[in-house]
Structure formats: structure tokens, C-alpha cells
Coordinates of C-alpha atoms in Angstrom, one line a residue:
Chain A
S18 CA 10.0 -4.9 -1.9
Q19 CA 6.4 -4.6 -1.1
T20 CA 4.3 -7.6 -0.1
I21 CA 0.7 -8.1 1.0
H22 CA -0.5 -10.7 3.4
Q23 CA -4.1 -11.7 3.9
W24 CA -5.5 -14.2 6.4
P25 CA -7.1 -16.6 7.0
A26 CA -6.8 -18.3 3.6
T27 CA -9.9 -20.4 4.0
L28 CA -12.7 -20.4 6.5
V29 CA -16.1 -22.0 6.9
Q30 CA -18.5 -20.1 9.1
P31 CA -22.1 -20.7 10.2
V32 CA -24.8 -18.2 9.3
G33 CA -25.1 -15.5 12.0
S34 CA -21.5 -15.8 13.2
P35 CA -19.0 -12.9 13.1
L36 CA -16.2 -12.5 10.5
S37 CA -12.8 -10.9 10.6
L38 CA -10.5 -10.9 7.6
E39 CA -7.1 -9.2 8.0
C40 CA -4.8 -7.7 5.5
T41 CA -1.3 -6.2 6.0
V42 CA 1.0 -4.5 3.5
E43 CA 4.7 -4.5 4.1
G44 CA 7.5 -2.5 2.5
T45 CA 5.6 0.7 1.8
S46 CA 3.9 3.6 3.6
N47 CA 0.5 5.3 3.2
P48 CA -0.9 2.7 0.7
N49 CA -4.3 2.9 -0.7
L50 CA -6.1 -0.3 0.4
Y51 CA -9.1 -2.1 -1.1
W52 CA -11.4 -5.0 -0.3
Y53 CA -13.0 -6.8 -3.3
R54 CA -15.3 -9.8 -3.3
Q55 CA -15.6 -12.4 -6.1
A56 CA -18.7 -14.6 -6.1
A57 CA -18.2 -18.1 -7.8
G58 CA -17.5 -17.6 -11.5
R59 CA -18.1 -13.9 -11.4
G60 CA -16.1 -10.7 -11.6
L61 CA -14.7 -8.6 -8.8
Q62 CA -17.0 -6.4 -6.8
L63 CA -15.5 -3.5 -4.9
L64 CA -16.6 -3.5 -1.2
F65 CA -14.4 -0.9 0.5
Y66 CA -11.4 1.3 -0.1
S67 CA -9.3 3.5 2.0
V68 CA -6.8 6.2 1.2
G69 CA -5.6 6.7 4.8
I70 CA -6.0 5.7 8.4
G71 CA -9.6 6.0 9.5
Q72 CA -10.8 6.9 5.9
I73 CA -13.1 4.3 4.6
S74 CA -15.3 4.5 1.5
S75 CA -18.1 1.9 1.2
E76 CA -19.3 1.0 -2.3
V77 CA -22.0 -1.6 -1.6
P78 CA -24.5 -1.4 1.3
Q79 CA -24.4 -4.7 3.2
N80 CA -23.7 -6.3 6.5
L81 CA -20.0 -5.9 6.1
S82 CA -17.7 -3.2 7.5
A83 CA -14.1 -2.3 7.1
S84 CA -11.6 -0.6 9.4
R85 CA -8.1 0.7 9.0
P86 CA -6.6 0.9 12.5
Q87 CA -3.0 1.3 11.3
D88 CA -1.4 2.7 8.1
R89 CA -0.8 -0.7 6.6
Q90 CA -3.6 -2.8 8.1
F91 CA -7.1 -3.3 6.6
I92 CA -9.7 -5.4 8.3
L93 CA -13.0 -6.7 6.9
S94 CA -15.7 -7.6 9.5
S95 CA -19.2 -8.7 9.9
K96 CA -21.3 -9.1 13.1
K97 CA -23.6 -11.7 11.5
L98 CA -22.8 -13.5 8.3
L99 CA -25.4 -14.3 5.7
L100 CA -25.3 -17.2 3.2
S101 CA -24.9 -14.6 0.4
D102 CA -21.6 -13.5 2.0
S103 CA -19.9 -16.6 0.7
G104 CA -17.2 -15.9 -1.8
F105 CA -13.6 -15.1 -2.5
Y106 CA -12.3 -12.0 -0.7
L107 CA -9.3 -10.2 -2.0
C108 CA -7.4 -7.4 -0.4
A109 CA -5.4 -5.1 -2.6
W110 CA -3.1 -2.1 -2.4
S111 CA -1.6 0.7 -4.5
V112 CA 0.6 3.7 -3.8
G113 CA 0.1 7.3 -4.7
T114 CA -2.2 9.2 -7.0
V115 CA -0.7 8.7 -10.4
G116 CA -3.3 7.2 -12.7
G117 CA -1.1 4.4 -13.8
N118 CA -0.5 3.1 -10.4
T119 CA -1.1 -0.7 -10.4
I120 CA -3.2 -2.4 -7.9
Y121 CA -1.6 -5.5 -6.4
F122 CA -3.6 -8.2 -4.8
G123 CA -3.2 -10.5 -1.8
E124 CA -3.6 -14.3 -2.0
G125 CA -7.3 -14.1 -1.2
S126 CA -9.6 -15.7 1.4
W127 CA -12.2 -18.3 0.6
L128 CA -15.3 -17.8 2.8
T129 CA -18.0 -20.4 2.9
V130 CA -21.1 -19.6 5.0
V131 CA -23.1 -22.6 5.9
Chain B
A28 CA -24.6 0.7 -17.0
Q29 CA -21.6 -1.6 -17.3
K30 CA -18.4 0.3 -17.3
I31 CA -16.3 -2.6 -18.5
T32 CA -17.8 -5.2 -20.9
Q33 CA -16.1 -8.5 -21.7
T34 CA -18.4 -10.3 -24.2
Q35 CA -16.6 -13.6 -24.4
P36 CA -17.3 -15.8 -21.4
G37 CA -15.0 -18.5 -22.7
M38 CA -12.3 -18.8 -25.4
F39 CA -10.3 -21.7 -26.7
V40 CA -6.9 -21.3 -28.5
Q41 CA -4.4 -23.8 -29.8
E42 CA -1.0 -23.9 -28.2
K43 CA 1.5 -21.5 -29.9
E44 CA -1.3 -19.6 -31.6
A45 CA -2.3 -16.0 -30.8
V46 CA -5.5 -15.0 -29.2
T47 CA -7.4 -11.8 -28.6
L48 CA -9.6 -11.2 -25.6
D49 CA -12.1 -8.4 -26.1
C50 CA -12.8 -5.5 -23.7
T51 CA -14.9 -2.4 -24.2
Y52 CA -15.3 0.4 -21.7
D53 CA -17.5 3.3 -20.9
T54 CA -16.4 6.6 -19.4
S55 CA -16.8 10.3 -19.9
D56 CA -13.5 11.0 -18.2
Q57 CA -10.6 12.2 -20.3
S58 CA -8.0 10.7 -17.9
Y59 CA -8.4 7.0 -17.2
G60 CA -6.3 3.8 -17.2
L61 CA -7.0 0.3 -18.5
F62 CA -5.6 -2.8 -16.9
W63 CA -5.6 -6.5 -17.6
Y64 CA -5.2 -9.2 -14.9
K65 CA -4.9 -13.0 -15.0
Q66 CA -6.5 -15.2 -12.4
P67 CA -5.3 -18.9 -12.5
S68 CA -7.3 -21.5 -10.7
S69 CA -5.4 -20.8 -7.5
G70 CA -7.3 -17.5 -7.3
E71 CA -4.4 -15.0 -7.2
M72 CA -4.8 -11.9 -9.3
I73 CA -1.8 -11.3 -11.5
F74 CA -1.3 -7.9 -13.1
L75 CA -0.4 -8.2 -16.8
I76 CA -0.5 -4.9 -18.6
Y77 CA -1.5 -1.2 -18.3
Q78 CA -2.6 1.4 -20.9
G79 CA -3.2 5.1 -20.0
S80 CA -5.7 7.1 -21.9
Y81 CA -3.1 9.6 -23.1
D82 CA -0.6 6.9 -24.2
E83 CA -0.3 7.0 -28.0
Q84 CA 1.5 3.7 -28.3
N85 CA -0.1 0.4 -27.5
A86 CA 1.3 -1.2 -24.4
T87 CA 3.4 -4.3 -24.6
E88 CA 4.7 -6.7 -21.9
G89 CA 6.5 -9.7 -23.3
R90 CA 3.9 -11.9 -25.0
Y91 CA 1.1 -9.5 -23.9
S92 CA 0.0 -6.5 -25.9
L93 CA -3.0 -4.2 -25.5
N94 CA -4.8 -3.1 -28.7
F95 CA -6.0 0.3 -27.6
Q96 CA -8.6 1.9 -29.9
K97 CA -9.7 5.0 -28.1
A98 CA -12.4 6.2 -30.4
R99 CA -14.1 2.8 -30.2
K100 CA -13.5 2.6 -26.5
S101 CA -11.9 -0.8 -26.7
A102 CA -8.8 -2.3 -25.0
N103 CA -8.3 -5.8 -26.3
L104 CA -5.6 -8.1 -24.9
V105 CA -3.6 -10.0 -27.4
I106 CA -1.6 -13.0 -26.2
S107 CA 0.9 -14.2 -28.7
A108 CA 2.4 -17.8 -28.8
S109 CA -0.1 -19.2 -26.3
Q110 CA 1.2 -21.6 -23.7
L111 CA -0.7 -24.2 -21.6
G112 CA 0.1 -22.1 -18.6
D113 CA -2.0 -19.2 -20.1
S114 CA -5.2 -21.1 -19.3
A115 CA -6.9 -18.9 -16.7
M116 CA -9.6 -16.2 -16.2
Y117 CA -8.7 -12.8 -17.6
F118 CA -10.1 -9.6 -16.3
C119 CA -10.2 -6.2 -17.9
A120 CA -10.4 -3.3 -15.5
M121 CA -10.5 0.5 -15.6
R122 CA -9.6 3.3 -13.3
E123 CA -11.1 6.8 -13.8
G124 CA -9.2 9.8 -12.6
A125 CA -6.6 9.7 -9.9
G126 CA -4.4 6.8 -9.1
N127 CA -5.9 6.2 -5.6
T128 CA -9.4 5.4 -6.9
P129 CA -10.4 1.7 -7.2
L130 CA -10.5 -0.4 -10.3
V131 CA -13.8 -1.4 -11.9
F132 CA -13.6 -4.9 -13.3
G133 CA -15.4 -6.7 -16.1
K134 CA -16.9 -10.2 -15.6
G135 CA -13.9 -11.9 -17.2
T136 CA -13.1 -14.3 -20.0
R137 CA -12.0 -17.9 -19.3
L138 CA -9.2 -18.8 -21.7
S139 CA -8.4 -22.5 -22.3
V140 CA -5.2 -23.3 -24.2
I141 CA -5.4 -26.7 -26.0
A142 CA -2.3 -28.8 -26.7

């Protein structure tokens, strides 16, 4: 069966420091991968999505970037964190192009920028 | 413009009663899908139910059913026989077009089940 792992689960970072969140999917190939962010008490905001290696679509201009160095690996990065980057980051995956494909989420990463 | 609107920030329901969570959507696509997710306090996002725009029957999954009214562009979630464990945030989401496009989420409704 397919599983998704995301780490670290929690981190506290100072303003101006770098960030790297990693997400790995197991049990499937060529997944569609997504990064969402959820600010406290808010809905989910799409940050990036990828339909294949090296193919990244950015939805929101910001100081974050994403990379997909391997088929089942999706990394969210920042060179210099801002206070407004604090939130709950969720990696997600789906497979194929059928409209009913469900998106499944990882456990999430809580980021606090201080 | 908001693509997904959830007008109820919070809802209360008595245990064992049914509750309806509202969701309206906005799209000009003919092919789209509607999803509901549950987010407990732990933060994980749990898929509950899916309805395709061409599906004629309302989707059902156990105690969850989706009241799909295409002309009114609404996709309300109905939870029957509420349980204490149903207390959580509930998000409505939509995908337009192909299945590799992202979901767009509403702002959510916090459901509290009272004993």
C-alpha cells in the first residue's frame, strides 16, 4: 500500500534561517506531489505542485521554493525564513489524471519562526 | 473570487443527531470533482468522500453522504448519527479538470459534538 512520510514533524527556526522540509511517497510511482500551508485557524493554501521530476508549478510568489530531485521525493525550502512563514505544512500525493483521484496527505510539519 | 465557500465557521450538534455542513463552489468547468476532508486536532487531513460533476447519484460513505445540487452549485456534507469523535475541522475542496491538478480548499467548518 502507498504511504507518505514527511519530516521533521515540528521545528522552531529563527527569522532569517534556512528551511528544508522533506516528503517521500512509498508504494507508487510517478505520483503527483503537492505542498500546502495552513496558517493558524485557516484553510489550506496551495504552495507548489509537481506532476513529474523537475516539473514544479508555483502558486504563490514568496520566499519559498520546491524541488523534486527524485520521482517520489518532494522538498520545500527557504533560504531566509520570515515570521509570516510560520504555519502547518502539509505534503500530499495523488496518482494519475482521472478526475476522481483522491489526494492523500502526510502527517504535516509544524513550523514556528521566532 | 472564492472558488469554495463554507459559510459556517462553527457548528454544534448533539451526539447521535445528524448535521449538515454547507459548501458552495464556483466553476465554469463542466468536469470537476468535490471532496470533503476531516482534520482532527492532531492536524492530519483525512479524506471522507468524493463527488464527480457527472455523477448522478449522491455519494455515500458509511455515515457520510454528500448532498450534491449541481444547479445550485452546492455540495453539502451530511453526517448521520454524530459521534464525539466527529469533533474536528471539516474542509470542502474542489478539483477542476484533470486528476493531477491540485485541490482548492474552503476555509473550513469546526464541528463540535456535544454529549
